[in-house]
Coordinates of C-alpha atoms and ligand atoms in Angstrom, one line a residue:
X212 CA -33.2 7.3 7.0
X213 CA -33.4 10.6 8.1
X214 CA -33.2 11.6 12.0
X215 CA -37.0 13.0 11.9
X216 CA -38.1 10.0 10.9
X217 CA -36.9 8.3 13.9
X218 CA -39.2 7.2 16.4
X219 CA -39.6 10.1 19.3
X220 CA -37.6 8.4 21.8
X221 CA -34.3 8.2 20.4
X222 CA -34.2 11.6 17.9
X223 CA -33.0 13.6 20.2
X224 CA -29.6 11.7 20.6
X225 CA -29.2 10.0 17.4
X226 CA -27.6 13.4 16.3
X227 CA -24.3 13.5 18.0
X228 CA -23.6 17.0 19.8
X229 CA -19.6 17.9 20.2
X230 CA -18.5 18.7 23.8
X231 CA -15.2 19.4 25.4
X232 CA -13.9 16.9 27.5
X233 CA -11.1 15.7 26.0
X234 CA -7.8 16.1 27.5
X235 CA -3.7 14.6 27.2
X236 CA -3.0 12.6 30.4
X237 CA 0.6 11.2 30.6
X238 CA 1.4 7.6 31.7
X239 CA 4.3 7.9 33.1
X240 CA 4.1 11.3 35.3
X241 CA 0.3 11.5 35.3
X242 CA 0.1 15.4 34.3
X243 CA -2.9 16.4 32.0
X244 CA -2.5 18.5 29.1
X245 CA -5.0 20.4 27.0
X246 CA -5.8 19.4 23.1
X247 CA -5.5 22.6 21.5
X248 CA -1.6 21.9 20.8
X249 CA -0.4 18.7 18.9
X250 CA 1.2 16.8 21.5
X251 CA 2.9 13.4 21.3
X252 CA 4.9 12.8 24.5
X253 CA 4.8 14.6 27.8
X254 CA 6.6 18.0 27.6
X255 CA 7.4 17.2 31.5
X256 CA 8.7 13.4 31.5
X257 CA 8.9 12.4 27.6
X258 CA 6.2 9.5 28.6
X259 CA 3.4 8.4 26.5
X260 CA -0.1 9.9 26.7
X261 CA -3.5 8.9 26.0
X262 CA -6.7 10.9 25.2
X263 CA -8.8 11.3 28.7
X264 CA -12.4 12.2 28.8
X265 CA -13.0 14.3 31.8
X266 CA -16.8 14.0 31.3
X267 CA -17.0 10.5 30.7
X268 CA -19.3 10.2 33.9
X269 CA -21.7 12.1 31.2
X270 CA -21.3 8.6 29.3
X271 CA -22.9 6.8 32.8
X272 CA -26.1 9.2 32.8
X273 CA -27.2 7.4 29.6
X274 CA -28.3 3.8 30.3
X275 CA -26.7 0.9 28.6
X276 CA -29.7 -0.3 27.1
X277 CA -30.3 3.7 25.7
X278 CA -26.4 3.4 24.0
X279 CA -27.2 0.5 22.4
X280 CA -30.1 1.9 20.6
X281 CA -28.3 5.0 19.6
X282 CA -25.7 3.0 17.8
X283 CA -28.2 0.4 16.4
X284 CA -30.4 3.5 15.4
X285 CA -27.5 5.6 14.0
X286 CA -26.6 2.0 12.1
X287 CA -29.8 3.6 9.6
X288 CA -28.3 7.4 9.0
X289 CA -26.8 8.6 5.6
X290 CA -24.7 11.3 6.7
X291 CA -21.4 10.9 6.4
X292 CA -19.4 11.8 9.0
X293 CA -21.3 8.9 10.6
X294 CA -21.3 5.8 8.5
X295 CA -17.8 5.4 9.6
X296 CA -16.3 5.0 13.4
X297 CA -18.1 8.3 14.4
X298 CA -20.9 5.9 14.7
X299 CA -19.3 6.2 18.1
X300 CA -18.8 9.8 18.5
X301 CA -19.2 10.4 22.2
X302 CA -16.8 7.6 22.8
X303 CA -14.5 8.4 19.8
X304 CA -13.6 11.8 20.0
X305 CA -16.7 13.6 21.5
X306 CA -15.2 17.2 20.6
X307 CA -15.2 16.5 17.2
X308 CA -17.9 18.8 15.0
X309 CA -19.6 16.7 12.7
X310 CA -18.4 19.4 9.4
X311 CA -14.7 18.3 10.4
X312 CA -15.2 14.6 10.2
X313 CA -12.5 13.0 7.4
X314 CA -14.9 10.0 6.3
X315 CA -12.7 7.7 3.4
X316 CA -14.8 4.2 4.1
X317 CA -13.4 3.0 7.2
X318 CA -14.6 1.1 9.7
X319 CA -17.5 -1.3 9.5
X320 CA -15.2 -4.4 8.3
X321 CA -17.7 -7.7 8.0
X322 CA -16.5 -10.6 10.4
X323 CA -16.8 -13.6 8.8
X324 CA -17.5 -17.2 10.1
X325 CA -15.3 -19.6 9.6
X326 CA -15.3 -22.1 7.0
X327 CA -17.5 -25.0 8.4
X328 CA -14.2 -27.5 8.2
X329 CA -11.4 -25.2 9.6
X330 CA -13.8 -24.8 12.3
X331 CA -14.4 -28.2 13.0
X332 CA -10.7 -28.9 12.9
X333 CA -10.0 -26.2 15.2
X334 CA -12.6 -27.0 17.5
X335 CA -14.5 -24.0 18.2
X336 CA -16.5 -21.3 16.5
X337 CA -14.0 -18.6 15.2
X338 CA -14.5 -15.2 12.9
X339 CA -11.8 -13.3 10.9
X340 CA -12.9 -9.8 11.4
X341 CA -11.9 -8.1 7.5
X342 CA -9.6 -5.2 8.3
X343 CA -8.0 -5.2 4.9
X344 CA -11.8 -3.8 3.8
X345 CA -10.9 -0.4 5.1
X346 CA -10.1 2.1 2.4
X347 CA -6.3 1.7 2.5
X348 CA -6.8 -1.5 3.0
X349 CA -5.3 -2.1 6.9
X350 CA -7.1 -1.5 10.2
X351 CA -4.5 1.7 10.2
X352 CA -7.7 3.7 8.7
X353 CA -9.2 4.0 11.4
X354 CA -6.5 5.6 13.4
X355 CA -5.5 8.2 10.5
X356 CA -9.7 9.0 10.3
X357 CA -9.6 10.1 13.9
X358 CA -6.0 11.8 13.5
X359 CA -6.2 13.5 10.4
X360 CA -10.4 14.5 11.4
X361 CA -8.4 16.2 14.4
X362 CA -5.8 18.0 12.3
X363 CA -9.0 19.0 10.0
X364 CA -10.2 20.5 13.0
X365 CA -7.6 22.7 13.9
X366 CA -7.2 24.0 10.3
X367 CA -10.6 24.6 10.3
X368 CA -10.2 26.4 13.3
X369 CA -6.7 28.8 12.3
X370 CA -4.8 27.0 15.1
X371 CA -2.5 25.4 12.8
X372 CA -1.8 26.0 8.5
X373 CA 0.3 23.9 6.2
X374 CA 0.5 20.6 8.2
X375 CA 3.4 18.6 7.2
X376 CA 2.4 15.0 8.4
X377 CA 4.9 13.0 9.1
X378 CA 5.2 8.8 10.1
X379 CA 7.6 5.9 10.2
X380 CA 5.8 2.8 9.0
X381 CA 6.1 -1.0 8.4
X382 CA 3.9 -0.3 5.2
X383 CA 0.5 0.3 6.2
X384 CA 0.7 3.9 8.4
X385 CA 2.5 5.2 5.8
X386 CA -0.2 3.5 3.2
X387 CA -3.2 5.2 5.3
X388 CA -1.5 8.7 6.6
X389 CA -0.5 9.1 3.1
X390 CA -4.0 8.6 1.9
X391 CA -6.2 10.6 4.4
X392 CA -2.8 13.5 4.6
X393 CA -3.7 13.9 0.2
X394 CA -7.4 13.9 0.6
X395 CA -6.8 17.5 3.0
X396 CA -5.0 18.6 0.5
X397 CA -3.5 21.3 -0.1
X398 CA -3.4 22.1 3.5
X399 CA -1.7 18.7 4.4
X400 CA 0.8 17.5 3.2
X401 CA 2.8 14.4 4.4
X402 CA 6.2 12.5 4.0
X403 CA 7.0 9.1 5.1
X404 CA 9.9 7.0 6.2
X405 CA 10.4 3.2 5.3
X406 CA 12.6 0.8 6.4
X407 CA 14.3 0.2 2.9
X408 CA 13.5 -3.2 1.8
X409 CA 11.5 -3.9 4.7
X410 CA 7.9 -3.6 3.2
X411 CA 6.4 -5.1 0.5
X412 CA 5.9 -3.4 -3.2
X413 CA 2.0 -3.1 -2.7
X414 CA 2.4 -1.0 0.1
X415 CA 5.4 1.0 -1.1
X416 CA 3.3 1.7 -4.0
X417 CA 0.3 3.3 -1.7
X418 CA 2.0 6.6 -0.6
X419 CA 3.6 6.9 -3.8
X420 CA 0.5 6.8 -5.5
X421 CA -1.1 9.0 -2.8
X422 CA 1.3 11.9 -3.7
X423 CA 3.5 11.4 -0.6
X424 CA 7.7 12.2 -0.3
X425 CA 8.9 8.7 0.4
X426 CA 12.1 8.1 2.4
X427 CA 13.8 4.7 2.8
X428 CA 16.2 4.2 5.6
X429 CA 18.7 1.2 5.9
X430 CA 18.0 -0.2 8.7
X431 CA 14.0 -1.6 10.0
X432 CA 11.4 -0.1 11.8
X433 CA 12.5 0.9 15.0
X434 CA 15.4 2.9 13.4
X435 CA 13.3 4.6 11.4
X436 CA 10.8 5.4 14.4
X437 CA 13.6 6.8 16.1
X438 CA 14.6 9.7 13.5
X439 CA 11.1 10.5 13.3
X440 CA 11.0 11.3 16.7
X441 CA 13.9 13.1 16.2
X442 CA 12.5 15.3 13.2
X443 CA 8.9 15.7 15.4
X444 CA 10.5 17.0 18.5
X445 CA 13.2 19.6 16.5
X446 CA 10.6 20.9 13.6
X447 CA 7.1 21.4 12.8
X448 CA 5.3 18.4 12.0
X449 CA 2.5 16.2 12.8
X450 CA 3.6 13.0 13.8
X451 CA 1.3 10.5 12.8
X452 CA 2.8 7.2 14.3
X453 CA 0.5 5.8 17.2
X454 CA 2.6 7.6 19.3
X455 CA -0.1 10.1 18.4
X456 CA -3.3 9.2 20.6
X457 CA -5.9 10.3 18.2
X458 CA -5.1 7.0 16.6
X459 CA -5.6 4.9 19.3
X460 CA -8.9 6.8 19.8
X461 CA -9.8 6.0 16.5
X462 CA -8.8 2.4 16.4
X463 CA -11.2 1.5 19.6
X464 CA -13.5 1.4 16.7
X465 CA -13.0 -2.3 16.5
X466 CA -14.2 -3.3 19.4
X467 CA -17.1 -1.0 19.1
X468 CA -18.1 -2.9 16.2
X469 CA -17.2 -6.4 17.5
X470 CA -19.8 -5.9 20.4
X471 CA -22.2 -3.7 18.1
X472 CA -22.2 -7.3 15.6
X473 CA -22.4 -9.6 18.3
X474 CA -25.6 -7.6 19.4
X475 CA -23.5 -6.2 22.5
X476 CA -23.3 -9.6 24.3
X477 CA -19.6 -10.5 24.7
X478 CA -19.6 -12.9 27.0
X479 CA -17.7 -16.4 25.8
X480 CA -16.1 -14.0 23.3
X481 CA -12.0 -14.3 22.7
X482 CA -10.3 -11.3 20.5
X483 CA -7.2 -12.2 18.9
X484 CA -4.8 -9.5 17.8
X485 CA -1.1 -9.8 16.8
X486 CA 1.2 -7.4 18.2
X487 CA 3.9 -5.2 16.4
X488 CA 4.1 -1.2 18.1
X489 CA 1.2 -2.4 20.4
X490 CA -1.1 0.3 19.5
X491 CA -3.9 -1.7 17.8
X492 CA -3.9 -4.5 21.2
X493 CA -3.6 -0.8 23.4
X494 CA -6.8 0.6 21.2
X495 CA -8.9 -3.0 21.9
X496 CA -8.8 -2.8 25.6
X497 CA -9.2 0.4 25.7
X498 CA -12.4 0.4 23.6
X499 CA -13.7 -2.7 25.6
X500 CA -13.5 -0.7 28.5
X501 CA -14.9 2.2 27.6
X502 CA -17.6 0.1 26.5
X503 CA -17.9 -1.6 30.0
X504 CA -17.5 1.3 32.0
X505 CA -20.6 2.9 30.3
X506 CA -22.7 -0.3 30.9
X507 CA -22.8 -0.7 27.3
X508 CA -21.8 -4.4 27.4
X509 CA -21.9 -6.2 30.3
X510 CA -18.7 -8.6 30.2
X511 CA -14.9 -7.7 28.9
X512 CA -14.7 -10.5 26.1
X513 CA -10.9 -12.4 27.0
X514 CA -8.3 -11.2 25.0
X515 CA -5.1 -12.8 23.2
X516 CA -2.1 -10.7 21.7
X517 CA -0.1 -12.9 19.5
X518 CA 3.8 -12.6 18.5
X519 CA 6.0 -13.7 16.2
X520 CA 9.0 -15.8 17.8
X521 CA 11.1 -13.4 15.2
X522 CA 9.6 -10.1 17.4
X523 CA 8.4 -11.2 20.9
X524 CA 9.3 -8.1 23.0
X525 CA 5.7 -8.2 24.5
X526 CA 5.2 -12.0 24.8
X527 CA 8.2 -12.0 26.9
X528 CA 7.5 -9.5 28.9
X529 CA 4.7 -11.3 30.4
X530 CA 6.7 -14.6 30.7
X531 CA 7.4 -13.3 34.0
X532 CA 4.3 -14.1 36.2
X533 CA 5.5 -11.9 38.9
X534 CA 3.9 -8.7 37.7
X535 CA 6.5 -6.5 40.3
X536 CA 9.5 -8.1 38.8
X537 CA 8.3 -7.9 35.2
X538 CA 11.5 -5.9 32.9
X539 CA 10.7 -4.6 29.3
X540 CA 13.9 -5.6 27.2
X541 CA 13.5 -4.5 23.5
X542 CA 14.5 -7.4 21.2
X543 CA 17.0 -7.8 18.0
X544 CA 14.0 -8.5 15.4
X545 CA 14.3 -11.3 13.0
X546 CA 12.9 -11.5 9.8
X547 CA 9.1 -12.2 9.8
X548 CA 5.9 -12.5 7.7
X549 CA 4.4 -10.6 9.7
X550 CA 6.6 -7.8 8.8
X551 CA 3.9 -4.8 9.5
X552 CA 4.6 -6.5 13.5
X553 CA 8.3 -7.0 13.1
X554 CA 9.1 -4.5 15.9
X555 CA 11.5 -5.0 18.4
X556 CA 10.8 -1.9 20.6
X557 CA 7.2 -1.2 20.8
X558 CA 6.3 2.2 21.5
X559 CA 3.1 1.9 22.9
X560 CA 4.7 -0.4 25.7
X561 CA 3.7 1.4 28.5
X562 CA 0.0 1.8 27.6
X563 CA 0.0 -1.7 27.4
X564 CA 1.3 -2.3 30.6
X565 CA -1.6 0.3 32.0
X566 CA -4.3 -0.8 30.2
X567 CA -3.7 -4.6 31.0
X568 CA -3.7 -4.2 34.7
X569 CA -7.2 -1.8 34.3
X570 CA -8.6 -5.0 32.1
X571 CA -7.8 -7.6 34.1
X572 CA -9.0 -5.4 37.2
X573 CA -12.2 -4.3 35.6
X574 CA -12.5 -8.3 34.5
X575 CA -12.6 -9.6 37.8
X576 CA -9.8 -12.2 36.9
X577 CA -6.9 -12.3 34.5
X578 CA -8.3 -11.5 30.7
X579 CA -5.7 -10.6 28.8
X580 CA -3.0 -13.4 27.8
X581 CA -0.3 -13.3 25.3
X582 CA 1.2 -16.3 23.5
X583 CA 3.9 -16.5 20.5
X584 CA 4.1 -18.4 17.3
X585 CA 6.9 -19.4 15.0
X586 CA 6.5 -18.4 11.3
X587 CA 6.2 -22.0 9.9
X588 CA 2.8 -21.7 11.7
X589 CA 2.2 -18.0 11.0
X590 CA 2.5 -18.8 7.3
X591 CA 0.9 -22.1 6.9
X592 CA -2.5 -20.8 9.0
X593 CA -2.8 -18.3 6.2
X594 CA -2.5 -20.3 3.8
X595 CA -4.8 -22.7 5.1
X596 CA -6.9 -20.2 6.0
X597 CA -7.2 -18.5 2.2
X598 CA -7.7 -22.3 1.2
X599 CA -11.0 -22.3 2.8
X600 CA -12.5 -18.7 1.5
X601 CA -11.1 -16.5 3.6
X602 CA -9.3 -13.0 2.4
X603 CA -6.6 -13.3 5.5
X604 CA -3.1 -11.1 5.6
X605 CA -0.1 -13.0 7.3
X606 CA -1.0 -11.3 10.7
X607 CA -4.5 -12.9 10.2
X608 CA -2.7 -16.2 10.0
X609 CA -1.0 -15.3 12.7
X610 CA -4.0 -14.9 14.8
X611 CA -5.2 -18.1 13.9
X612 CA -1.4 -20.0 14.8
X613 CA -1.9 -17.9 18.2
X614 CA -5.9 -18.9 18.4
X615 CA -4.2 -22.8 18.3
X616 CA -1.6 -21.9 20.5
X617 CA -4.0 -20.5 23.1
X618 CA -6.0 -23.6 22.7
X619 CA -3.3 -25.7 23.1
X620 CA -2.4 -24.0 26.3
X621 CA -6.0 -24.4 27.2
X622 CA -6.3 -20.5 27.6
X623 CA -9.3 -21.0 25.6
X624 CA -11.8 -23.6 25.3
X625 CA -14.1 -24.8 23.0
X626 CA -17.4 -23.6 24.7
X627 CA -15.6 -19.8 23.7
X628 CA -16.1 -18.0 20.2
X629 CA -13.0 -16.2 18.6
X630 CA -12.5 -13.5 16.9
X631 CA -9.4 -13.0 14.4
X632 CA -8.1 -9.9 13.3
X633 CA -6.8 -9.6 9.9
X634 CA -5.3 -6.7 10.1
X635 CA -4.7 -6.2 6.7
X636 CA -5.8 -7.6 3.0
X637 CA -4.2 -10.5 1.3
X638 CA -3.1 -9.2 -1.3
X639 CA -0.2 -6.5 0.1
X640 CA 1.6 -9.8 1.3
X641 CA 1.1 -11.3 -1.9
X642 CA 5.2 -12.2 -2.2
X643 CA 5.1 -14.0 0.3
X644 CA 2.6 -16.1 -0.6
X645 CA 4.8 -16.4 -3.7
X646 CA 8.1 -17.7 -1.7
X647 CA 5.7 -20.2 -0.1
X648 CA 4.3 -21.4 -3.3
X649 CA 7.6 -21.4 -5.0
X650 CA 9.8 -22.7 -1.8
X651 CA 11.8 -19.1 -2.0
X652 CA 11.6 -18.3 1.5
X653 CA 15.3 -16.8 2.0
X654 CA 16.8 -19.3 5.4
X655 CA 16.4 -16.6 8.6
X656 CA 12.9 -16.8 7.6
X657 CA 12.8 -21.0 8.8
X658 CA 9.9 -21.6 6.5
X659 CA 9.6 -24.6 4.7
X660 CA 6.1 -25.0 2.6
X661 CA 4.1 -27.7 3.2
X662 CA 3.9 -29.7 -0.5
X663 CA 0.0 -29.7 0.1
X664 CA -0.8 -26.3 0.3
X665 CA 1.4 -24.9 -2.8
X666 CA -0.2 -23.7 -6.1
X667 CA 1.3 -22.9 -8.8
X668 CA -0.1 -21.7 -12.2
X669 CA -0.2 -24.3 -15.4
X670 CA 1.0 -23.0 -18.3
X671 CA -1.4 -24.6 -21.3
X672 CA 0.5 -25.0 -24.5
X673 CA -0.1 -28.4 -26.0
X674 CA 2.6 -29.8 -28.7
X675 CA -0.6 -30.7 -31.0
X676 CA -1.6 -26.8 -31.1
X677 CA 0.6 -25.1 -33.7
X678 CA 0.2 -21.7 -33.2
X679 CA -1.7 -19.7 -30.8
X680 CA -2.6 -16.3 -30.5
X681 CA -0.7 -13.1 -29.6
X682 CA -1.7 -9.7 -28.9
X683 CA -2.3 -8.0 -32.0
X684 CA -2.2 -11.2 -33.7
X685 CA -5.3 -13.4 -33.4
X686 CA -6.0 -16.6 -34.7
X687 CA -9.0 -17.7 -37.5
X688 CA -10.3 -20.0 -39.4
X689 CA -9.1 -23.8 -38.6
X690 CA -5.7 -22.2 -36.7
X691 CA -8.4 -20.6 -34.6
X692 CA -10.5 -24.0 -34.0
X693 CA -7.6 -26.0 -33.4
X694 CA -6.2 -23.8 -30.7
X695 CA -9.6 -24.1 -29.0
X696 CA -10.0 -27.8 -29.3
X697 CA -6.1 -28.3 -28.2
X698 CA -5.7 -26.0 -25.8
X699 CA -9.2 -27.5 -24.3
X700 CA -8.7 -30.8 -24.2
X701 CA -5.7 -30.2 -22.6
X702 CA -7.3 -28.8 -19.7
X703 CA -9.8 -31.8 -19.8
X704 CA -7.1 -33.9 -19.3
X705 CA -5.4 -32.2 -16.6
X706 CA -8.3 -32.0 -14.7
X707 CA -9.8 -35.1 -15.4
X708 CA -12.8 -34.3 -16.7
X709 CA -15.1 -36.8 -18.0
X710 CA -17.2 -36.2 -21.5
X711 CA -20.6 -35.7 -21.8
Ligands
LIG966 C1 0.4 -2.0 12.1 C2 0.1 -3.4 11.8 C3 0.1 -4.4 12.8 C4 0.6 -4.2 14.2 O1 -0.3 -3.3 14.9 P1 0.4 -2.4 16.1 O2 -0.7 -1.4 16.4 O3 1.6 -1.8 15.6 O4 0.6 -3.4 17.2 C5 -0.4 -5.7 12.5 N1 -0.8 -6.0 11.2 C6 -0.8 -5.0 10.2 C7 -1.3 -5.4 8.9 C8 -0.4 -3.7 10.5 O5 -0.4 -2.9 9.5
LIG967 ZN1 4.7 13.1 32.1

């Protein structure tokens, strides 16, 4: 639909007009910076920073009720820039002009009910929201569209030429950065740095594909986050880990949606997200709050950041209910399904800590819990899960072992509706579906499968078929029909089909 065609009312706004705004503020020294330089860390105290919008009282002038119409309005446009997270523009990155806007897909994942049964045994109503549906195929999209719309921006603009992008990754950043850095081409260009061994062939295969320099490390992710700081803070490059803000800015696109789909009423609502570098869980509040602050929605739904008990850095954190004698100790990680989480030394740590105390204030009562989960549970959830018509990655299963967890600790109750985020598709943690099914699951992993839930495939080749066909080689004549009639009756049999 185009924007003349929308009623009077709302055709002024459903346009999106850039404004400044924006700036850097630091967590650690509280300093504010301006956006026209790529920043990552404070150039005062080496802190963290987030994206601040000085105007957001600008956000407060337009009533709640006018928001939601914008958004539900803007649901009908055909333009691209805003058929992705730019849907929310004025909270997303207000500054950005619409002709700068890097649109691959994202955003918009469908959340799915749960299968009728798997609800009933859980005991509650529960979604997994899709994030594997994003172009890339992780929630990571969203991020790298804000980022890389930024860094399209500025090149736009002559501030900056012949962007090398750079990122550590646990698979999916380097899957996504890789992806949105080749679309700019040839003024972007990026190079990524694995932890060798440490992410699966699916998503080693994404940067490669995308044209990226690919660099595995020995070592796992937080080694290979730490000489990417290095290379950012001694050369010219644009460092694409969520260390970058414009990703988290990008990423509070999820809750966006969540509250857009659950026509803005999140009351009784539960948002489960696992944990690894902590900028997706950072992103969520964030959003939520943004959201609240505006008068868009009315209540902060509770929150739930799950952990592997292989990378708990977070979950322990909080163990401590003493917020003033709280201590962040990185943790030795062990190996994990969830291996896009398996990170010991989170970087978005402090904006975790900030943004928890501001969503627990803002709730009126403590909203945010954590638990953890071990990966017998991460794995068989999944599993289960997938069983039941669901397209879930291991960190969706993991929200689902965390979902029990949190039910079990009667953090959430059955009057309450969940949301799970699977963070990624299915398919890019296809092997280990394969150890589970074929009980290969090397020992530090302490999975064992649970007989009920492997599948394995049948191979059909019947002793009363003589030959069968090859490529280049087919069958005819009676050969032909008795292949058919062995090969079919075998499967009859196997499946114990009755004749007609
Ligand atoms: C990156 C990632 C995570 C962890 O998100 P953080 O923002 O690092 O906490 C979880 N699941 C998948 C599939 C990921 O790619
Ligand atoms: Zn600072």
């Amino acid at each position: 639909m185009k924007p003349e065609h929308f009623p009077e009312f709302i055709r002024d706004q459903v346009l999106p007009r850039p404004r400044t705004g924006l700036v850097y503020r630091c967590l650690g020294c509280g300093r504010e910076f301006g956006i026209e330089k790529l920043l990552y860390t404070c150039p005062e105290c080496r802190q963290v920073l987030l994206l601040e919008d000085l105007q957001s009282d600008l956000l407060r002038q337009t009533p709640g009720k006018r928001w939601r119409e914008i958004f539900d309005y803007r649901r009908m446009l055909t333009i691209p820039a805003l058929r992705g997270i730019y849907r929310y523009h004025e909270f997303i990155g207000p500054v950005m002009p619409l002709e700068s806007i890097v649109y691959l897909g994202e955003g918009h994942t469908p959340m799915i009910r749960m299968n009728q049964a798997l609800e009933t045994t859980i005991g509650m109503k529960v979604h997994f929201k899709n994030d594997g549906q994003n172009p890339s195929a992780s929630f990571k999209d969203r991020g790298m569209a804000s980022a890389l719309s930024y860094i399209h921006y500025l090149l736009q603009q002559g501030m900056v030429s012949d962007v090398l992008a750079v990122c550590a990754s646990t698979g999916d950043t380097s899957a996504s950065a890789a992806l949105y850095a080749a679309y700019l081409q040839p003024g972007v260009k990026s190079a990524v740095l694995l932890p060798h061994k440490k992410v699966t062939p699916q998503q080693l295969s994404q940067p490669l594909g995308s044209g990226a320099r690919v660099f595995e490390i020995p070592g796992v992710f937080d080694d290979c986050m730490k000489v990417v700081e290095a290379l950012s803070e001694h050369y010219n490059v644009a460092l694409l880990n969520s260390k970058n803000a414009w990703r988290i800015l990008g990423q509070e696109s999820y809750s966006y949606e969540i509250a857009q789909d659950f026509e803005y009423d999140l009351s009784g609502k539960v948002i489960v997200v696992p944990i690894g570098n902590a900028g997706n869980i950072t992103a969520v509040m964030s959003g939520f709050l943004k959201f609240h602050d505006a008068g868009v929605i009315e209540s902060l739904p509770k929150i739930i950041g799950v952990q592997s008990e292989h990378a708990n850095p977070v979950y322990r954190y909080y163990l401590e209910p003493d917020a003033a004698r709280r201590r962040f100790v990185p943790v030795t990680v062990r190996a994990s399904v969830a291996q896009a989480a398996m990170i010991g030394n989170p970087v978005s740590m402090p904006r975790v800590i900030h943004l928890v105390n501001r969503y627990n204030l803002a709730s009126g009562r403590q909203n945010v819990f954590f638990v953890d989960v071990p990966e017998q549970a991460i794995m068989d959830c999944q599993i289960q899960a997938n069983r039941q018509g669901h397209i879930a990655c291991t960190h969706g299963g993991e929200c689902l072992a965390g979902l029990l967890a949190a039910k079990a600790q009667r953090l959430v109750n059955e009057t309450e509706t969940a949301v799970l985020d699977s963070t990624a598709h299915a398919l890019k943690f296809a092997g280990f579906q394969d150890m589970y099914f074929t009980s290969g699951f090397p020992a530090d992993f302490e999975i064992q499968p649970d007989p009920a839930l492997k599948n394995l495939p049948e191979l059909i080749r019947p002793d009363t078929v003589p030959a069968f066909p090859a490529p280049g080689a087919p069958l005819s004549g009676e050969a032909f029909d008795t292949f058919v009639k062995g090969v079919s009756e075998e499967i009859a049999a196997r499946l114990d089909l009755k004749p007609v």
